[in-house]
Each structure stands twice: as C-alpha cells, then as structure tokens.
CSV table of C-alpha atoms and ligand atoms in Angstrom, one decimal:
chain,number,residue,atom,x,y,z
A,12,MET,CA,17.2,10.3,-13.8
A,13,LEU,CA,14.4,12.8,-13.5
A,14,ALA,CA,11.2,12.1,-11.5
A,15,GLY,CA,8.4,14.5,-12.1
A,16,VAL,CA,5.6,14.9,-9.6
A,17,VAL,CA,2.4,16.5,-10.9
A,18,GLY,CA,2.1,19.5,-8.7
A,19,VAL,CA,-1.4,20.9,-9.3
A,20,GLN,CA,-2.6,19.5,-5.9
A,21,GLY,CA,-1.6,16.9,-3.3
A,22,ASP,CA,1.5,15.7,-1.6
A,23,VAL,CA,4.1,16.9,-4.0
A,24,SER,CA,7.1,17.4,-1.8
A,25,GLU,CA,6.5,14.0,-0.1
A,26,HIS,CA,6.5,12.2,-3.4
A,27,GLN,CA,9.7,14.0,-4.5
A,28,ALA,CA,11.4,13.0,-1.2
A,29,ALA,CA,10.3,9.4,-1.6
A,30,PHE,CA,11.7,9.2,-5.2
A,31,ARG,CA,15.0,10.8,-4.0
A,32,ARG,CA,15.4,8.3,-1.1
A,33,ALA,CA,14.4,5.4,-3.3
A,34,GLY,CA,17.0,6.5,-5.8
A,35,GLU,CA,19.7,6.6,-3.1
A,36,GLU,CA,18.7,3.1,-2.0
A,37,LEU,CA,19.1,1.8,-5.5
A,38,GLY,CA,22.3,3.8,-6.2
A,39,LEU,CA,20.6,6.0,-8.8
A,40,GLY,CA,21.1,9.7,-9.0
A,41,VAL,CA,17.4,10.9,-9.0
A,42,GLU,CA,16.5,14.5,-9.3
A,43,THR,CA,12.9,15.6,-9.0
A,44,VAL,CA,10.7,18.3,-10.3
A,45,ALA,CA,7.2,19.5,-9.6
A,46,VAL,CA,5.1,19.5,-12.8
A,47,ARG,CA,2.8,22.5,-12.9
A,48,SER,CA,2.5,23.1,-16.6
A,49,SER,CA,3.2,21.4,-19.9
A,50,GLY,CA,6.7,21.0,-21.2
A,51,THR,CA,8.2,19.2,-18.2
A,52,VAL,CA,6.8,15.6,-18.4
A,53,PRO,CA,8.6,15.0,-21.7
A,54,ASP,CA,11.9,15.3,-19.8
A,55,CYS,CA,10.9,12.9,-17.0
A,56,ASP,CA,11.9,9.3,-16.8
A,57,VAL,CA,9.2,8.6,-14.2
A,58,VAL,CA,6.1,10.5,-13.1
A,59,ALA,CA,3.8,10.5,-10.0
A,60,LEU,CA,0.3,11.7,-10.0
A,61,PRO,CA,-0.6,12.4,-6.4
A,62,GLY,CA,-3.8,12.4,-4.4
A,63,GLY,CA,-6.1,15.3,-3.8
A,64,GLU,CA,-9.5,15.8,-5.4
A,65,SER,CA,-9.8,13.8,-8.6
A,66,THR,CA,-12.3,16.3,-10.1
A,67,THR,CA,-9.9,19.2,-9.6
A,68,ILE,CA,-6.8,17.3,-10.7
A,69,SER,CA,-8.4,16.0,-13.9
A,70,SER,CA,-9.6,19.5,-14.9
A,71,LEU,CA,-6.3,21.2,-14.0
A,72,ILE,CA,-4.1,18.7,-15.9
A,73,ARG,CA,-6.3,19.0,-18.9
A,74,ARG,CA,-6.3,22.8,-18.8
A,75,GLU,CA,-2.5,22.8,-18.6
A,76,GLY,CA,-2.1,20.2,-21.3
A,77,ILE,CA,-0.4,17.8,-18.9
A,78,ASP,CA,-2.9,15.1,-19.7
A,79,ASP,CA,-1.7,14.5,-23.2
A,80,GLU,CA,1.9,14.5,-22.1
A,81,ILE,CA,1.1,11.8,-19.5
A,82,ARG,CA,-0.5,9.8,-22.3
A,83,GLU,CA,2.6,10.1,-24.3
A,84,HIS,CA,4.8,9.2,-21.3
A,85,VAL,CA,2.9,6.0,-20.7
A,86,GLY,CA,2.7,5.2,-24.4
A,87,ALA,CA,6.5,5.4,-24.6
A,88,GLY,CA,6.6,2.7,-21.9
A,89,LYS,CA,7.8,5.0,-19.1
A,90,PRO,CA,6.6,4.4,-15.5
A,91,ILE,CA,4.0,6.4,-13.6
A,92,LEU,CA,2.8,6.0,-10.0
A,93,ALA,CA,-0.8,7.2,-9.5
A,94,THR,CA,-2.0,7.5,-5.9
A,95,CYS,CA,-5.5,7.8,-4.6
A,96,ALA,CA,-7.1,10.6,-6.6
A,97,GLY,CA,-4.4,10.0,-9.2
A,98,LEU,CA,-5.6,6.4,-9.5
A,99,ILE,CA,-9.1,7.7,-10.0
A,100,VAL,CA,-7.9,10.0,-12.8
A,101,LEU,CA,-6.0,7.2,-14.6
A,102,GLY,CA,-8.7,4.5,-14.3
A,103,ARG,CA,-12.4,4.5,-15.3
A,104,ASN,CA,-15.0,5.8,-12.8
A,105,ASP,CA,-18.7,6.7,-12.9
A,106,ASP,CA,-18.3,10.4,-11.9
A,107,SER,CA,-18.8,12.5,-15.0
A,108,ARG,CA,-16.8,15.4,-13.4
A,109,VAL,CA,-13.6,13.3,-13.6
A,110,ASP,CA,-12.1,13.0,-17.0
A,111,SER,CA,-10.4,9.6,-17.1
A,112,LEU,CA,-7.1,9.4,-18.9
A,113,GLY,CA,-7.9,5.8,-19.8
A,114,LEU,CA,-4.4,4.6,-19.0
A,115,LEU,CA,-5.3,1.9,-16.5
A,116,ASP,CA,-7.9,-0.8,-17.4
A,117,VAL,CA,-9.7,-0.7,-14.0
A,118,THR,CA,-13.0,0.8,-12.7
A,119,VAL,CA,-12.5,2.8,-9.6
A,120,GLU,CA,-15.1,3.7,-7.0
A,121,ARG,CA,-14.5,7.1,-5.3
A,122,ASN,CA,-14.8,7.5,-1.5
A,123,ALA,CA,-15.5,3.8,-1.2
A,124,PHE,CA,-15.0,3.6,2.6
A,125,GLY,CA,-17.8,6.2,3.3
A,126,ARG,CA,-17.9,8.6,6.2
A,127,GLN,CA,-17.2,6.1,8.9
A,128,ARG,CA,-13.8,5.3,7.7
A,129,GLU,CA,-12.7,8.5,6.0
A,130,SER,CA,-9.1,7.9,6.9
A,131,PHE,CA,-7.4,5.0,8.5
A,132,GLU,CA,-4.2,3.0,8.4
A,133,ALA,CA,-3.8,-0.7,7.7
A,134,PRO,CA,-1.0,-3.2,7.2
A,135,LEU,CA,-1.0,-4.7,3.7
A,136,GLU,CA,0.8,-7.5,1.9
A,137,VAL,CA,2.0,-6.0,-1.4
A,138,GLU,CA,3.2,-8.2,-4.3
A,139,GLY,CA,6.8,-7.6,-5.0
A,140,LEU,CA,7.7,-6.3,-1.5
A,141,ASP,CA,9.4,-8.7,0.9
A,142,GLU,CA,7.7,-7.4,4.0
A,143,GLY,CA,4.3,-5.9,4.8
A,144,PHE,CA,3.5,-2.2,3.9
A,145,HIS,CA,1.9,0.2,6.4
A,146,ALA,CA,-0.8,1.9,4.2
A,147,VAL,CA,-2.4,5.3,4.9
A,148,PHE,CA,-5.9,5.6,3.4
A,149,ILE,CA,-7.5,9.1,3.1
A,150,ARG,CA,-11.0,9.2,1.6
A,151,ALA,CA,-9.7,6.4,-0.5
A,152,PRO,CA,-11.2,4.7,-3.5
A,153,VAL,CA,-11.2,1.0,-4.2
A,154,VAL,CA,-10.8,-0.8,-7.5
A,155,SER,CA,-14.2,-2.4,-8.3
A,156,GLU,CA,-13.3,-4.0,-11.7
A,157,VAL,CA,-10.0,-5.1,-13.0
A,158,GLY,CA,-9.3,-5.7,-16.7
A,159,GLU,CA,-7.4,-8.6,-18.1
A,160,GLY,CA,-3.9,-7.1,-18.3
A,161,VAL,CA,-4.0,-5.7,-14.8
A,162,GLU,CA,-2.2,-7.4,-11.9
A,163,VAL,CA,-3.6,-6.9,-8.4
A,164,LEU,CA,-0.6,-6.1,-6.1
A,165,ALA,CA,-2.6,-5.7,-2.8
A,166,GLU,CA,-6.1,-6.1,-1.4
A,167,PHE,CA,-7.8,-4.7,1.6
A,168,ASP,CA,-11.0,-6.4,2.8
A,169,GLY,CA,-11.1,-8.4,-0.5
A,170,ASP,CA,-10.9,-5.3,-2.7
A,171,PRO,CA,-7.9,-4.4,-4.9
A,172,VAL,CA,-6.1,-1.3,-3.5
A,173,ALA,CA,-2.9,-1.5,-5.5
A,174,VAL,CA,-2.7,-2.5,-9.1
A,175,ARG,CA,-0.1,-2.7,-11.9
A,176,GLN,CA,-0.6,-2.7,-15.7
A,177,GLU,CA,2.9,-2.8,-17.2
A,178,ASN,CA,4.5,0.5,-16.5
A,179,VAL,CA,1.5,2.0,-14.6
A,180,VAL,CA,1.2,1.4,-10.9
A,181,GLY,CA,-1.9,2.7,-9.0
A,182,THR,CA,-2.5,2.7,-5.2
A,183,ALA,CA,-5.7,3.7,-3.4
A,184,PHE,CA,-3.5,4.6,-0.4
A,185,HIS,CA,-0.7,7.1,0.1
A,186,PRO,CA,2.8,5.5,-0.1
A,187,GLU,CA,4.4,9.0,0.1
A,188,LEU,CA,3.0,9.6,3.6
A,189,THR,CA,5.1,7.0,5.4
A,190,ASP,CA,8.8,6.6,5.9
A,191,ASP,CA,8.7,3.6,3.5
A,192,TYR,CA,9.7,4.3,-0.1
A,193,ARG,CA,9.6,0.7,-1.4
A,194,ILE,CA,6.6,1.5,-3.7
A,195,HIS,CA,8.6,4.4,-5.3
A,196,GLU,CA,11.5,2.0,-5.6
A,197,LEU,CA,9.4,-0.4,-7.6
A,198,LEU,CA,8.9,2.4,-10.2
A,199,LEU,CA,12.6,3.2,-10.4
A,200,ARG,CA,13.8,-0.4,-10.8
A,201,GLY,CA,14.9,-1.2,-14.3
A,202,GLN,CA,14.9,2.5,-15.4
A,203,ASP,CA,18.7,3.0,-15.2
A,204,ASP,CA,19.5,1.2,-18.4
B,307,LIG,N1,-11.6,11.4,-2.2
B,307,LIG,C1,-10.7,11.9,-3.2
B,307,LIG,C2,-11.4,11.9,-4.6
B,307,LIG,O1,-12.3,11.2,-4.8
B,307,LIG,C3,-9.4,11.2,-3.2
B,307,LIG,C4,-8.8,11.4,-1.9
B,307,LIG,C5,-7.3,11.4,-1.9
B,307,LIG,O2,-6.6,11.5,-2.9
B,307,LIG,N2,-6.7,11.2,-0.7
B,307,LIG,O3,-10.9,12.5,-5.5
C-alpha cells in the first residue's frame, strides 16, 4: 500500500512515520511518499493532508494541481485524513482566503480557541478507539456545523473535533504528534482487499 502525505507544509515526516507504524501494527506493508506536485496522489491508496496554515496550503495545492487529484481520490472512495489546517481546507469556512475543497460537509471555525489557548493537550474519547486518545491542539479549529452524513468521532468542550464522512476523516488536533497511531490505523483498515 502507498500512503501519500501532502508535503507543501506541516508535519509531513510525522504523518509518514505514523502510517508506517500503523501498517506494521495491522500487518500491512505500507510505503509512504511526500506529495509535492501533481502525479503522485493517483498512485496512493490513502492520503493525509497535514496542518500548517490553511490559507497557504489551499493556494499551494491548487497551484500544483493537487486539489483536483484529491477530489478524484475521495470520489473513488479512497480514504483521506485531514488534520487541523487540512480539516479547514476540506470543510467549509468563512475565510475567503481559504479555497474549500468541499469534500467534507462541515463548517469549520479557524483558530477557535483564541490567543489564550493557542496550543494545549487534552484527553479525548474517540469513537472507534478502545481507549482515550491524548490530543495535541495547535491554533486549532473547531467544527461549528455538521452535515447529515457526517459522524462526530470526538468532542472537546461540546464542540466536534474529529469527524468522519465515509472515507474522509478530519481532526482539529494533530494525531501525528503523539506516539499513538490509532487514528492512522483507522484509515488503513479495510484497505488491504
Ligand atoms: N491556525 C491554522 C489555520 O487556521 C491551523 C493550525 C494548524 O494546522 N495547526 O490555518
């Protein structure tokens, strides 16, 4: 299996390592690649869109033509994990500088925790995981509106911070920054057949 991590900004090597370790855990041979231009996503079985600055990421993936390849990937039923700024890019938001890909039926509020809580860590209960998940939030968004086909996987202070719509999983936090790759595992499950 090939896991592609969009590498225009953000924690690229951390996501790659998490996919490799999740693959080992599941007994799948997972190779990873950083996606920096068009032509790579079509070869990938699973993709991650990391955090960073959503304004920058959305314009870079558009410039490189990666945006349409991500649309095709999701349209073909293949899984994608979008974290933090990645979630902002996949969902709707009210910042005109971010081009939404429209692949996740949620509205996302950028920098929702304000200056007081720019970055923090919190234990979460995540649907589908047997034990709690230690989540790292960095200038994180929250999901303010959830469409009908979207399942909320985790909440923090009553707001959704992890969601799933079929093959698309979005988290407001950074699952690649802890030594716990169970969220990456969720994306790989069922992909080996
Ligand atoms: N605050 C960033 C944004 O709005 C997201 C931060 C992150 O990805 N850690 O784009």
